[in-house]
PDB file of C-alpha atoms in Angstrom:
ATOM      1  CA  UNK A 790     -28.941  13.266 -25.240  1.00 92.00           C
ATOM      2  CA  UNK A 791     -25.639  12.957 -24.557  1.00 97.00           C
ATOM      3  CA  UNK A 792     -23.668  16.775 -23.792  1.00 98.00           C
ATOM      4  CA  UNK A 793     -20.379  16.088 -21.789  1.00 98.00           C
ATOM      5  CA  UNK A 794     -18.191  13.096 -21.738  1.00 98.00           C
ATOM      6  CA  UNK A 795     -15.893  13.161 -19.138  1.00 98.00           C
ATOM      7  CA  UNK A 796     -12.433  10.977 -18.518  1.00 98.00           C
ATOM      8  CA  UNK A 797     -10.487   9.374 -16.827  1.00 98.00           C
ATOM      9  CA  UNK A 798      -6.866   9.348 -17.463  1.00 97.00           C
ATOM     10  CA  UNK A 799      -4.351   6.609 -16.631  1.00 93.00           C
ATOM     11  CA  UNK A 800      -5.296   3.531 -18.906  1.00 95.00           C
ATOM     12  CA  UNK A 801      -7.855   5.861 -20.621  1.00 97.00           C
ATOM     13  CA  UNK A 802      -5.899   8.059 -22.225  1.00 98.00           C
ATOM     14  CA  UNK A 803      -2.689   7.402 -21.367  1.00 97.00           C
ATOM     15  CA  UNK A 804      -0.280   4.068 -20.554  1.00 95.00           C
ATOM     16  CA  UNK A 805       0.694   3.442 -17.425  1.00 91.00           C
ATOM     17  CA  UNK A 806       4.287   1.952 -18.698  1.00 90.00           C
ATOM     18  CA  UNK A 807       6.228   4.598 -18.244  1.00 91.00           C
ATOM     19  CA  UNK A 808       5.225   5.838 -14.956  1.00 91.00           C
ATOM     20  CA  UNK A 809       5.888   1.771 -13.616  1.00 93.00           C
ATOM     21  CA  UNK A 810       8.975   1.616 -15.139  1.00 94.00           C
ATOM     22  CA  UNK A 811      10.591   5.139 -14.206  1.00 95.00           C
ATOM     23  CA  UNK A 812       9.438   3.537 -10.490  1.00 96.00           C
ATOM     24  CA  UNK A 813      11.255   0.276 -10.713  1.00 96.00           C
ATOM     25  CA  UNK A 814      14.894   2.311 -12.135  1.00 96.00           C
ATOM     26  CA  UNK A 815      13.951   4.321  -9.066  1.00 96.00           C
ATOM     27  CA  UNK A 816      14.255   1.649  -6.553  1.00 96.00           C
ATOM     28  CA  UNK A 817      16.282  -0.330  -8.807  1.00 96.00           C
ATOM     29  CA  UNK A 818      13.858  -3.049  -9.901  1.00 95.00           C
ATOM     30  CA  UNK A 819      13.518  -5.131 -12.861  1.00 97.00           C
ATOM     31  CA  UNK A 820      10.875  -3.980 -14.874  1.00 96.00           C
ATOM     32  CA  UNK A 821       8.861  -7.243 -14.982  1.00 95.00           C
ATOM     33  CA  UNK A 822       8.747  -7.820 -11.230  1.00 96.00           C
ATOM     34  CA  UNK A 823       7.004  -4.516 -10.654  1.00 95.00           C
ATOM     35  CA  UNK A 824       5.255  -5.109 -13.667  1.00 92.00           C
ATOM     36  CA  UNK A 825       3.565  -8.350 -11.627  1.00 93.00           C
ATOM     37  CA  UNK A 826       3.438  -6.858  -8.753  1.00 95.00           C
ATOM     38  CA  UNK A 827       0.938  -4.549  -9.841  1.00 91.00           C
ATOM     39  CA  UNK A 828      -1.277  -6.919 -11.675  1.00 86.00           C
ATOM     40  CA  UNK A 829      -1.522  -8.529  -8.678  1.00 90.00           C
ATOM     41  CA  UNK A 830      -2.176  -5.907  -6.722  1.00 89.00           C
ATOM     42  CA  UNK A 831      -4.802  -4.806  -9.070  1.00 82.00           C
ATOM     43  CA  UNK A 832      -6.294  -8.171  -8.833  1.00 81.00           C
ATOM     44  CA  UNK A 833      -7.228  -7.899  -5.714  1.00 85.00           C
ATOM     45  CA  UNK A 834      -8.454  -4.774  -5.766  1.00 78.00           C
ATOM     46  CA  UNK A 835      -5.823  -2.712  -3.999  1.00 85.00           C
ATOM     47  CA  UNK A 836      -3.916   0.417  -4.285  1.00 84.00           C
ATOM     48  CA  UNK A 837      -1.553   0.579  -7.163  1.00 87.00           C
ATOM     49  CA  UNK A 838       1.001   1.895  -5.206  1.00 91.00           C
ATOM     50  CA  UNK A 839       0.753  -0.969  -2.768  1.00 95.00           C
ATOM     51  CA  UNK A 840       3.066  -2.855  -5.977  1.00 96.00           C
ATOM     52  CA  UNK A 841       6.059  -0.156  -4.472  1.00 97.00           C
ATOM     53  CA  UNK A 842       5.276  -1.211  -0.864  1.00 97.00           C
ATOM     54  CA  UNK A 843       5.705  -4.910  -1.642  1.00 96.00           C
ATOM     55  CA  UNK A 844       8.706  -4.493  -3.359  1.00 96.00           C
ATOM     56  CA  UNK A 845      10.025  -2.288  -1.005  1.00 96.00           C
ATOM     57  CA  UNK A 846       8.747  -3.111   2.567  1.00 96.00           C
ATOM     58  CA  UNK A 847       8.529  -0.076   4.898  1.00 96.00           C
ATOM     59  CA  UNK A 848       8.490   2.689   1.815  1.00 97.00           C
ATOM     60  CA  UNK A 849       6.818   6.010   2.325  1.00 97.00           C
ATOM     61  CA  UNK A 850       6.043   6.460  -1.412  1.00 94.00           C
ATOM     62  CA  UNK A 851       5.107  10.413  -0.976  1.00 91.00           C
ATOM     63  CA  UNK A 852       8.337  10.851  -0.042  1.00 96.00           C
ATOM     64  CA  UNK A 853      10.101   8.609  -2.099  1.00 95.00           C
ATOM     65  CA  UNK A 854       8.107  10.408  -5.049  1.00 92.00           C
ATOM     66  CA  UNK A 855       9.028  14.040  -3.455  1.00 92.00           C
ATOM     67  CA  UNK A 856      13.452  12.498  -3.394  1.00 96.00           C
ATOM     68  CA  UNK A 857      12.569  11.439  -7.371  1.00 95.00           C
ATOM     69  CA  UNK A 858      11.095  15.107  -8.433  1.00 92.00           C
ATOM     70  CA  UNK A 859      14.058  16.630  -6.354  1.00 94.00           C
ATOM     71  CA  UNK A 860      16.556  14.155  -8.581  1.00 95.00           C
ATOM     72  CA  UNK A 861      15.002  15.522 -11.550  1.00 93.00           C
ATOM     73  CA  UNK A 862      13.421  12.203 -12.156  1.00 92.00           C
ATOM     74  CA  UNK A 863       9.921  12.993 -11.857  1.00 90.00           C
ATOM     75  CA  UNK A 864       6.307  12.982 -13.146  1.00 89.00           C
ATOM     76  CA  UNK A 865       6.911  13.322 -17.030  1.00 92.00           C
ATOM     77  CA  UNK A 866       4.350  13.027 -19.789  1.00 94.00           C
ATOM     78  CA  UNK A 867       4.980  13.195 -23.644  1.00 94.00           C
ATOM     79  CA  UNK A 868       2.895  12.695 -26.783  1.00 95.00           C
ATOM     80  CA  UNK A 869       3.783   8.618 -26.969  1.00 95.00           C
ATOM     81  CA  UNK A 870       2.313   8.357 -23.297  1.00 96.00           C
ATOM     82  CA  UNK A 871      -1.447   9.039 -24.866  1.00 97.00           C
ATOM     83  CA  UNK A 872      -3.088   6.155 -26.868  1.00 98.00           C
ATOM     84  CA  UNK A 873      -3.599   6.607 -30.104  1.00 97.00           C
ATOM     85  CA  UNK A 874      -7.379   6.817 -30.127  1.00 98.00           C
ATOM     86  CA  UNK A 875      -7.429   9.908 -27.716  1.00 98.00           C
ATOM     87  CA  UNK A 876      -6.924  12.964 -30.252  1.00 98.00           C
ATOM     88  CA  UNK A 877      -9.063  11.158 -32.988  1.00 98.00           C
ATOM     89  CA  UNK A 878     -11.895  10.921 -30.364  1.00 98.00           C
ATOM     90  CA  UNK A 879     -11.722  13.254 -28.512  1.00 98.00           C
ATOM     91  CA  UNK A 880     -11.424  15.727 -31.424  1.00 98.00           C
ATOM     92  CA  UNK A 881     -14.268  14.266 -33.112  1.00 97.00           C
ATOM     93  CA  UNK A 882     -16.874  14.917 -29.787  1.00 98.00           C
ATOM     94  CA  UNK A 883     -15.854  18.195 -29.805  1.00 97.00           C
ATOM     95  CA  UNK A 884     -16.916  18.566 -33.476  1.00 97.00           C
ATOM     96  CA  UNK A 885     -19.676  16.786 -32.392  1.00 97.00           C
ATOM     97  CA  UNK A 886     -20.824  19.597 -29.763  1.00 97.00           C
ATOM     98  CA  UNK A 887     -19.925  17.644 -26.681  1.00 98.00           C
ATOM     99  CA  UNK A 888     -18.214  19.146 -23.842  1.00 98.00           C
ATOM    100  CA  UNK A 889     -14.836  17.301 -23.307  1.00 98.00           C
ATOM    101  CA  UNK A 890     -13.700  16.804 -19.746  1.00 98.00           C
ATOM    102  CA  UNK A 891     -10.407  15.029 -18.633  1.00 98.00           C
ATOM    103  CA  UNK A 892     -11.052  14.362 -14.468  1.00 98.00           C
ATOM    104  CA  UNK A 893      -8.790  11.829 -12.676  1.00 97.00           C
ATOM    105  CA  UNK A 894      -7.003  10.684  -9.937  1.00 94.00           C
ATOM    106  CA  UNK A 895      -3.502  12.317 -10.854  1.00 93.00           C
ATOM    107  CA  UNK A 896      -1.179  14.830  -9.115  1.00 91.00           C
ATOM    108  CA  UNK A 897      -1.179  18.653  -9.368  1.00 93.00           C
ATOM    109  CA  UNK A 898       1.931  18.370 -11.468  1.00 91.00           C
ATOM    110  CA  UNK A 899      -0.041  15.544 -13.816  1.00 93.00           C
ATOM    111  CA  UNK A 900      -2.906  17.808 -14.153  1.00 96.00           C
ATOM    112  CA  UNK A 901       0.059  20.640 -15.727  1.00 96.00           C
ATOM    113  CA  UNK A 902       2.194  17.737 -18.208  1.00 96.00           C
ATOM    114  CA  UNK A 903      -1.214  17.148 -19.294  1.00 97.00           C
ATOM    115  CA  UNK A 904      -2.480  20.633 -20.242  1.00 97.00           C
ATOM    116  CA  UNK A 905       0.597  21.020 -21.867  1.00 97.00           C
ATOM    117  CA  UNK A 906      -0.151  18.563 -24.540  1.00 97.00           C
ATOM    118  CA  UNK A 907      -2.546  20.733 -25.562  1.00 96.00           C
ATOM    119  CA  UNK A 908      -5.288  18.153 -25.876  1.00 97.00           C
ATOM    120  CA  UNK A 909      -9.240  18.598 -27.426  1.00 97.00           C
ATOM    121  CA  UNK A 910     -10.341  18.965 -23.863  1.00 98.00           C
ATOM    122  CA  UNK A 911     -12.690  21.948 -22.832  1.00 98.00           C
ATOM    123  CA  UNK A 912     -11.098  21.399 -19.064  1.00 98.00           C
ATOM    124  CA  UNK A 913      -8.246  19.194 -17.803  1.00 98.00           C
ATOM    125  CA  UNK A 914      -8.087  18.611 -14.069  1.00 98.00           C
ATOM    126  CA  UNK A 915      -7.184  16.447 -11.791  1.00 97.00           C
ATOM    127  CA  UNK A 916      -7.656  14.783  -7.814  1.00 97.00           C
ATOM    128  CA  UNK A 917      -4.363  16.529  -6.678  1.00 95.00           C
ATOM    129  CA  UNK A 918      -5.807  19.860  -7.984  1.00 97.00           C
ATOM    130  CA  UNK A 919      -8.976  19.620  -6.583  1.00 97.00           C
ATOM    131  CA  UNK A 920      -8.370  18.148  -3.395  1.00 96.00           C
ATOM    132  CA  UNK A 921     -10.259  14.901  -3.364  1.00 97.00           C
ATOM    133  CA  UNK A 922     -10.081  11.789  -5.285  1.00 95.00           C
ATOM    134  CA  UNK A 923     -11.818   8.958  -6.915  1.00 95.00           C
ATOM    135  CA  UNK A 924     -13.738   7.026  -5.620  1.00 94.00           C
ATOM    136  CA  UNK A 925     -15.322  10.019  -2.941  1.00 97.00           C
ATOM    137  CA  UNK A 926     -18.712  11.392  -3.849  1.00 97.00           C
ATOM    138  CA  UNK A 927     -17.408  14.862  -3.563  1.00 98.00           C
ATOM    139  CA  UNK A 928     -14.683  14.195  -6.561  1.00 98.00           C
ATOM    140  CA  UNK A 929     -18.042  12.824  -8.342  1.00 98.00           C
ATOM    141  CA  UNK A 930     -19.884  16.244  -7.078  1.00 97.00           C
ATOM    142  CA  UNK A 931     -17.034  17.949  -8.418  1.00 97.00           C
ATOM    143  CA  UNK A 932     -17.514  16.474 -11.961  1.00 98.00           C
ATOM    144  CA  UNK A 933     -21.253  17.093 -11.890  1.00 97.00           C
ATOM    145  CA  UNK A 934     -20.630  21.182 -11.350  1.00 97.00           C
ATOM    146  CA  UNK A 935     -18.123  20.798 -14.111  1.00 98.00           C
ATOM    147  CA  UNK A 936     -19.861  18.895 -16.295  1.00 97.00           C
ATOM    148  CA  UNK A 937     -22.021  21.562 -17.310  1.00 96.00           C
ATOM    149  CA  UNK A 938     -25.171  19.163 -18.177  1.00 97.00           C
ATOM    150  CA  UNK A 939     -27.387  17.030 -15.916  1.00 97.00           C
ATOM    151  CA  UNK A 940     -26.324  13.840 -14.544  1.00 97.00           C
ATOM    152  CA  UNK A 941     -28.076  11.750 -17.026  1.00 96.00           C
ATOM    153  CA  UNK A 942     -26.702  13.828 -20.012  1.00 97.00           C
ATOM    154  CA  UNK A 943     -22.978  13.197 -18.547  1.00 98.00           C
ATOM    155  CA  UNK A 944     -21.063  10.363 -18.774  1.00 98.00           C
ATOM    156  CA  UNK A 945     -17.826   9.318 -17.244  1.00 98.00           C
ATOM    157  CA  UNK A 946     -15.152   6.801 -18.982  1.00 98.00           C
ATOM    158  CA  UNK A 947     -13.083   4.844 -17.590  1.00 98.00           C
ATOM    159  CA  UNK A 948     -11.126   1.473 -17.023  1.00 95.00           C
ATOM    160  CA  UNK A 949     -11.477   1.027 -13.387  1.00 92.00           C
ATOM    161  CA  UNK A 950     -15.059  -0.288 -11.715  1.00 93.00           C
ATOM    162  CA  UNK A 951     -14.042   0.595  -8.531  1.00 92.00           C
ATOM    163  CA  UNK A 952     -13.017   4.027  -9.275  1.00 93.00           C
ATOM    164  CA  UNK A 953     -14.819   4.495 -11.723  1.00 96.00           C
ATOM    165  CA  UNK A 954     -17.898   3.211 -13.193  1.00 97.00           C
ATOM    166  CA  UNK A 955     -19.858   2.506  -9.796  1.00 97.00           C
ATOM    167  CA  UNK A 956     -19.083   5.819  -8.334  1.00 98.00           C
ATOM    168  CA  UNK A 957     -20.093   7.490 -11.554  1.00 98.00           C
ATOM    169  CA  UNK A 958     -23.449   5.525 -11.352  1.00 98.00           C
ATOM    170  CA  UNK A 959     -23.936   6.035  -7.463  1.00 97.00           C
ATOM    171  CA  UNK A 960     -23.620  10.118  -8.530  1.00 97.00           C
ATOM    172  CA  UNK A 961     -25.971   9.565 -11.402  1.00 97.00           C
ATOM    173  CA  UNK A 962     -23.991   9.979 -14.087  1.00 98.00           C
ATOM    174  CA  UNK A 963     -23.734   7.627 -16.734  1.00 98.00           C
ATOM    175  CA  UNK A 964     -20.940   5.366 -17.395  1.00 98.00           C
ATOM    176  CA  UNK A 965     -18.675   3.464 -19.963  1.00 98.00           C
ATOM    177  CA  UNK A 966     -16.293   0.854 -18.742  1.00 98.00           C
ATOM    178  CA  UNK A 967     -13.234   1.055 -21.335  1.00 98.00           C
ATOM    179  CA  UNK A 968     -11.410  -2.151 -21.674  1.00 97.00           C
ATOM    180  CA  UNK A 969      -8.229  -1.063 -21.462  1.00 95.00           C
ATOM    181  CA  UNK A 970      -4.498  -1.781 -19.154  1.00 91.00           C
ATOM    182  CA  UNK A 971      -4.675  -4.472 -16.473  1.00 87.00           C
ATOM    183  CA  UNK A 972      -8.036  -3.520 -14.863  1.00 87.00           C
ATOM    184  CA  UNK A 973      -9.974  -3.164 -17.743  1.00 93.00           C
ATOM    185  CA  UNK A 974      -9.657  -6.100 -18.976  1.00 92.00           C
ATOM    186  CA  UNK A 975      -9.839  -7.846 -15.861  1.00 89.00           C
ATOM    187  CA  UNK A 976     -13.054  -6.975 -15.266  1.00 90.00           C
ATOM    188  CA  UNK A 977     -14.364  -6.213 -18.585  1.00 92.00           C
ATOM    189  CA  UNK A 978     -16.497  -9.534 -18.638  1.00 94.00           C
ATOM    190  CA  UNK A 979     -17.554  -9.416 -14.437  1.00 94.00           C
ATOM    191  CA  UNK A 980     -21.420  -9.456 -14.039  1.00 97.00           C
ATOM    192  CA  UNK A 981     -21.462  -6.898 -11.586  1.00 96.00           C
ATOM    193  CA  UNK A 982     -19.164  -4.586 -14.074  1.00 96.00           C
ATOM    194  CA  UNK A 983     -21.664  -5.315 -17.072  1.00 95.00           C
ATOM    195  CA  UNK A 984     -25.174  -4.496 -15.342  1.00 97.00           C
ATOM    196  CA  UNK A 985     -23.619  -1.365 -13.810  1.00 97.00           C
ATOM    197  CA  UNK A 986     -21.700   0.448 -17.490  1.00 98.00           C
ATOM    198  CA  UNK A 987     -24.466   1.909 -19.502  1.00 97.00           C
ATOM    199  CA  UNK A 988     -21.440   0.753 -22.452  1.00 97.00           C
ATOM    200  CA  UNK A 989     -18.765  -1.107 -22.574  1.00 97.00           C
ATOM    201  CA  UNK A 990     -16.104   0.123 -24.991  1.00 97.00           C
ATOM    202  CA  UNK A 991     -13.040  -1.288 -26.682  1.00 97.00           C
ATOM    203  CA  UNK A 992     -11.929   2.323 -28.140  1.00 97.00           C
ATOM    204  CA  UNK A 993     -12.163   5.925 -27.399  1.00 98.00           C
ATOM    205  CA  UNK A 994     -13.541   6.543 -31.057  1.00 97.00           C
ATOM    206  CA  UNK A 995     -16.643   4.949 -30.353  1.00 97.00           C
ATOM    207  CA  UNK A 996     -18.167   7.449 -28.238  1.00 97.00           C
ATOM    208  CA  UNK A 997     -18.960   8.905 -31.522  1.00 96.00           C
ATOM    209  CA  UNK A 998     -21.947   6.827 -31.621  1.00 94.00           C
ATOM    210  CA  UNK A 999     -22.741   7.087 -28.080  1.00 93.00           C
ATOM    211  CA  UNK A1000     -23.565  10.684 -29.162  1.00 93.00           C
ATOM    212  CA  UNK A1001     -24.771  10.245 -32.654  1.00 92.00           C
ATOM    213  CA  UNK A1002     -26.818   7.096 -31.826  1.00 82.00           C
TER     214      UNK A1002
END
């Protein structure tokens, strides 16, 4: 039985355009160029945020990102950030009886634009708040006291494989791999990314029958 669904957030619930394009005005970049550059990065398996350090050799990106806040040009998250599925679904779990947990790698600030949305989430937190990211056992330790539930009755969703699905399964959670933004679908059909999801989801609204099923 399924009692808490936990997940992630960038390419889960919410696109990533925004945040890559606010970067490439930033550093004045076309949009597309940083656009490849992180599908190549991601490709390969790397840090997203080695796209800004191969566009702009010799970047320190913290404080490139602390010059941006200062500018008033910082993290910002709206209502047309979050996919469409996410209040359907996640409402629906929560009707349902199943804790709702929203746990990624994000900053502090991310973890507040978030709340603020006001989302069907019985907790909202992320890396920057807790003080240790994906893919670290302790952020997966973290989850588990969370969670409420035992490992096998949790399960964490997300796009990335790295970050996200073997982690989850090395903690012994569950896990769905969504197939969603530029990882998701990159991997969505790898062999090693198939045995290790317990599902493998094109929507947030079909956890309903994770639960139900």
């Amino acid at each position: 039985m399924i009692e808490t669904i936990v997940l992630d957030v960038g390419e889960t619930l919410t696109r990533d355009d925004r945040y890559w394009r606010s970067w490439a005005d930033w550093l004045g970049i076309p949009h597309h160029t940083l656009s490849a550059l992180v599908g190549a990065v991601v490709a390969q398996g790397r840090d997203n945020a080695d796209a800004l350090r191969l566009a702009v050799p010799g970047i320190d990106v913290a404080a490139e990102a602390r010059a941006r806040e200062a500018a008033g040009q910082g993290e910002y998250l709206d209502e047309t950030d979050l996919y469409d599925d996410v209040r359907p679904a996640l409402t629906r779990l929560r009707e349902l009886g199943v804790r709702v947990i929203v746990a990624g790698n994000q900053t502090a600030r991310a973890g507040e634009l978030l709340r603020g949305l006001d989302l069907p989430a019985d907790l909202i937190v992320t890396s920057g708040e807790w003080g240790v990211a994906k893919p670290a056992p302790a952020f997966f330790q973290r989850v588990l006291e969370v969670a409420q539930a035992s490992p096998q009755a949790t399960v964490y969703v997300g796009d990335h494989p790295a970050n996200d699905i073997y982690p989850a399964k090395a903690a012994g959670l569950r896990a769905a791999h969504l197939r969603r933004g530029p990882l998701g679908h990159l991997w969505a059909d790898d062999p090693d990314v198939t045995a290790a999801a317990d599902w493998r989801l094109d929507s947030l609204t079909q956890l309903t029958a994770l639960v139900t099923g």
